[in-house]
Amino acid sequence: MDESTQLQQAQLAAVLGGDPSQFETLISSLMSSSNETRSQAELIFNLAKQHDPNSLCLKLAHLLQFCPHLDARAMSAVLLRKLLTRDDSYLWPRLSPQTQSSLKSILLACLQQESVKSNTKKLCDTVSELASGILPDNGWPELLPFMFQCVTSDSDKLQESAFLIFAQLSQYIGESLIPFIKELHGVFLQRLGSSTNFDVKIAALNAVINFIQCLDNSSDRDRFQDLLPSMIRTLTEALNNGNEATAQEALELLIELAGTEPRFLRRQLVDVVGSMLQIAEAESLEEGTRHLAIEFVITLAEARERAPGMMRNAENEDEDAGETSNYSVGQECLDRLAISLGGNTIVPVASEQLPAYLAAPEWQKHHAALIALAQIAEGCSKVMLKTLEQVVTMVLNSFYDPHPRVRWAAINAIGQLSTDLGPDLQNQYHQRVLPALAAAMDDFQNPRVQAHAASAVLNFSENCTPEILTPYLDGVVSKLLVLLQNGKQMVQEGALTALASVADSSQEHFQKYYDAVMPYLKTILVNANDKANRMLRAKSMECISLVGMAVGKEKFRDDAKQVMDVLMSLQVSQMESDDPTTSYMLQEPDTEICASMLDALNECLQISGVLVDESQVRSIVDEIKLVITASSSRKRERAERAKAEDFDAEEGELIKEENEQEEEVFDQVGEILGTLIKTFKASFLPLFDELSSYLTPMWGKDKTTEERRIAICIFDDVAEQCREAALKYYDTYLPFLLEACNDENPDVRQLFSPEALSRLNVVIQHPNAKQPDNVMAYDNAVSALGKICQFHRDSIDSAQFWVWYAFTDCQPLRMNSLPYIYRSDRELLGPNNQYLPKIVSVFAEVLCGKDLATDRNSRPNG
């Protein structure tokens, strides 16, 4: 053992020894401003954690309980919490039962005796962290009784502490608290209604809101409806007492509730919103308080709830535009209000206010008017289309304003109008808008204006036909390439988004620019590795995929393999959760985004073909599993919403829209699997086997018509592309096909086309069809044909029927065929009644047995 190690061991023995001052010195050193002192202390602390976690934790607990120094107690609470957090350094399982018991007792004792509020909150954090790991397994049976004692005690400090812990446990392990829902309701109601201490009320409000959010059952949430008046009173009483800091805390908590559980507020919506509007309009209050009240109202407006008086509030905010910080709130809220209230309400106010602002001498008012116009466009599009000439002229005139921020706002407005008023705007005003945007890209003195002009090209081209866009491509693409080589990152990002959209809109017309554009895109994708360039990389990924789809697989083929390798390496890497690259992969929860990305992935697969290697295909299959699982979870959640007591027609319409979006996700999954099956055929089946448990439920009668249709199409692709290798699936899937044969929905029944029927013919005519391994599939195929003969006459021509009949001696098929034969239509009899002898033979076989029929038919005539 070298001297350094010996010294460290000696120091470790000293700090964990009988002299408590040594350990207190170590904790003090951990807070030192000296890097050297702090590093040395961290080394000793980590050695203690590694070699003697029991002594370390008990020393921290002792310091927490008895040290007179505030900072040392605070640091001890923080360090204990880190040691008891469930991560790689989680110490709890390594501690002896005696140490574990001591720690739990000391923590509860400290909660009772700690007198400093900041330290009490740190203690609550430590208790919550430990409890979240051991309470679900009944590892701390004393905790909940202790907390209920605290909330019913006369001590405001203990009441607040218990509610702080309840709030955190509701977030971490809410399901463990649900058995105590009755008791929790009682203490929440009591303290919110009777406590005179605002800290207790805010802690209780936090706890009740967190607990409501952890309840999956709507009837459980409804138990807490009677708390809502007391929850709102907590806010209003704080304001009446001049305690705006407490009021802002309450508002932030209520906004969280409105965003996650808006249905909880519906029964008392008018009263709640009325209170918020009074706060928003109270000029005596701080702007921050008023802004939070507006945010609450807007959150409910976005949930499509009725909120009386919102428009008046929005007008008040707009009058201050460009003058105070209220303008920024008005900017954020205007489009949300316009969507909720509609153009007939918003446009008359805007028509009166905006021209006056544009005529004012201050650039700030010009800027405000253009921003307001852009913000209301989505919600007012139908009304604004009636005055499109006036709107476009007003905006384009501001492209030449001397102030760059006004020019930026004008470009922003034209981009938003291109989205919200398209394609009318594109069809009527392309000859004015595109040249104006191209000219704005030359504003090298103002990169923000350049970048925004490029982004506006994206908005314009998304609603633009290739015929309109193509004449402008030379000028637009050349300017975007110049911007792409510009050193300013925001300009490059704008150029990438514009190029992506232009390529997508112009399709094959973009081929002439491919060789000039793609090298830049690949360079960015490969080299933009650092955190500062993550958005640039994400946008290059999107651009490459849209360019590749636009020009087609032949043009893109040489670059596709390299690009796919980069994408797959990113997929398996540990990207940070906020990396925007993930938005261009399949990890977004939003159904519309997910469906769009699945569609884009399918396009890439079709272009790349067999260039995609096995590891890449496996990554795609793994993502499909996650997509199906997430989709099923969302559907279950919507089914629960439909059972809620306050379910109404409006909510039903929302659920219907969400389910339609969900079906698009499943449709894209089917398209991707179809592409993979057609590309790799039987070699894909091992991965298809992994997906079987995810796909089989789609056949269920409780599933939608679209899901059942997609499931049949997937099996049809397997049967068509994999031929003999697909025989093993017939035992599983043919019974589903038999049920679908009589499905109530014609979209499912119609899948029994001649192509689908030919798959059954492959099984029946296979040379080894009656071998033990294949006989069940053979019988199922025969049974399916029999039922199709019986119920789907129009799907079969007579030649098909006699071919199938010749290859089977299965009596059920022949029995099921009799009604089909008995119809005696001309097609069945054949030209010149050529099939009549065969018909007689069929009846003879069924009525007399095959041998007799064969014998009679073989006799000479006469």
PDB file of N, CA, C and O in Angstrom, residues 590-592 595 638 656-666:
ATOM      1  N   ASP A 590     -47.031  12.414 -29.956  1.00  0.00           N
ATOM      2  CA  ASP A 590     -48.146  12.970 -30.683  1.00  0.00           C
ATOM      3  C   ASP A 590     -48.497  12.075 -31.863  1.00  0.00           C
ATOM      4  O   ASP A 590     -47.644  11.719 -32.678  1.00  0.00           O
ATOM      5  N   THR A 591     -49.784  11.721 -31.996  1.00  0.00           N
ATOM      6  CA  THR A 591     -50.176  10.738 -33.007  1.00  0.00           C
ATOM      7  C   THR A 591     -49.972  11.260 -34.422  1.00  0.00           C
ATOM      8  O   THR A 591     -49.555  10.514 -35.309  1.00  0.00           O
ATOM      9  N   GLU A 592     -50.275  12.533 -34.655  1.00  0.00           N
ATOM     10  CA  GLU A 592     -50.103  13.074 -36.002  1.00  0.00           C
ATOM     11  C   GLU A 592     -48.635  13.067 -36.407  1.00  0.00           C
ATOM     12  O   GLU A 592     -48.285  12.701 -37.533  1.00  0.00           O
ATOM     13  N   ALA A 595     -47.556   9.421 -37.032  1.00  0.00           N
ATOM     14  CA  ALA A 595     -48.015   8.920 -38.329  1.00  0.00           C
ATOM     15  C   ALA A 595     -47.211   9.523 -39.470  1.00  0.00           C
ATOM     16  O   ALA A 595     -46.841   8.828 -40.425  1.00  0.00           O
ATOM     17  N   ARG A 638     -58.484   6.635 -23.736  1.00  0.00           N
ATOM     18  CA  ARG A 638     -59.681   7.249 -24.309  1.00  0.00           C
ATOM     19  C   ARG A 638     -60.939   6.461 -23.955  1.00  0.00           C
ATOM     20  O   ARG A 638     -62.005   7.050 -23.747  1.00  0.00           O
ATOM     21  N   LYS A 656     -63.429  10.849 -30.987  1.00  0.00           N
ATOM     22  CA  LYS A 656     -63.559  10.346 -32.352  1.00  0.00           C
ATOM     23  C   LYS A 656     -62.409  10.828 -33.226  1.00  0.00           C
ATOM     24  O   LYS A 656     -61.805  10.057 -33.979  1.00  0.00           O
ATOM     25  N   GLU A 657     -62.074  12.121 -33.115  1.00  0.00           N
ATOM     26  CA  GLU A 657     -60.958  12.673 -33.889  1.00  0.00           C
ATOM     27  C   GLU A 657     -59.640  12.001 -33.507  1.00  0.00           C
ATOM     28  O   GLU A 657     -58.822  11.668 -34.375  1.00  0.00           O
ATOM     29  N   GLU A 658     -59.431  11.802 -32.213  1.00  0.00           N
ATOM     30  CA  GLU A 658     -58.189  11.182 -31.747  1.00  0.00           C
ATOM     31  C   GLU A 658     -58.095   9.738 -32.235  1.00  0.00           C
ATOM     32  O   GLU A 658     -57.012   9.265 -32.612  1.00  0.00           O
ATOM     33  N   ASN A 659     -59.229   9.014 -32.244  1.00  0.00           N
ATOM     34  CA  ASN A 659     -59.210   7.633 -32.719  1.00  0.00           C
ATOM     35  C   ASN A 659     -58.922   7.562 -34.216  1.00  0.00           C
ATOM     36  O   ASN A 659     -58.255   6.637 -34.692  1.00  0.00           O
ATOM     37  N   GLU A 660     -59.426   8.525 -34.957  1.00  0.00           N
ATOM     38  CA  GLU A 660     -59.132   8.564 -36.397  1.00  0.00           C
ATOM     39  C   GLU A 660     -57.637   8.787 -36.641  1.00  0.00           C
ATOM     40  O   GLU A 660     -57.043   8.187 -37.534  1.00  0.00           O
ATOM     41  N   GLN A 661     -57.031   9.666 -35.836  1.00  0.00           N
ATOM     42  CA  GLN A 661     -55.584   9.872 -35.946  1.00  0.00           C
ATOM     43  C   GLN A 661     -54.839   8.587 -35.576  1.00  0.00           C
ATOM     44  O   GLN A 661     -53.821   8.251 -36.185  1.00  0.00           O
ATOM     45  N   GLU A 662     -55.356   7.885 -34.580  1.00  0.00           N
ATOM     46  CA  GLU A 662     -54.715   6.636 -34.145  1.00  0.00           C
ATOM     47  C   GLU A 662     -54.762   5.589 -35.248  1.00  0.00           C
ATOM     48  O   GLU A 662     -53.809   4.829 -35.451  1.00  0.00           O
ATOM     49  N   GLU A 663     -55.875   5.535 -35.975  1.00  0.00           N
ATOM     50  CA  GLU A 663     -55.985   4.574 -37.076  1.00  0.00           C
ATOM     51  C   GLU A 663     -54.959   4.868 -38.162  1.00  0.00           C
ATOM     52  O   GLU A 663     -54.450   3.953 -38.808  1.00  0.00           O
ATOM     53  N   GLU A 664     -54.645   6.149 -38.340  1.00  0.00           N
ATOM     54  CA  GLU A 664     -53.615   6.513 -39.325  1.00  0.00           C
ATOM     55  C   GLU A 664     -52.255   5.957 -38.907  1.00  0.00           C
ATOM     56  O   GLU A 664     -51.460   5.537 -39.747  1.00  0.00           O
ATOM     57  N   VAL A 665     -51.983   5.941 -37.590  1.00  0.00           N
ATOM     58  CA  VAL A 665     -50.743   5.345 -37.098  1.00  0.00           C
ATOM     59  C   VAL A 665     -50.695   3.865 -37.465  1.00  0.00           C
ATOM     60  O   VAL A 665     -49.690   3.366 -37.990  1.00  0.00           O
ATOM     61  N   PHE A 666     -51.792   3.138 -37.196  1.00  0.00           N
ATOM     62  CA  PHE A 666     -51.822   1.716 -37.521  1.00  0.00           C
ATOM     63  C   PHE A 666     -51.704   1.489 -39.026  1.00  0.00           C
ATOM     64  O   PHE A 666     -51.055   0.539 -39.472  1.00  0.00           O
TER      65      PHE A 666
END
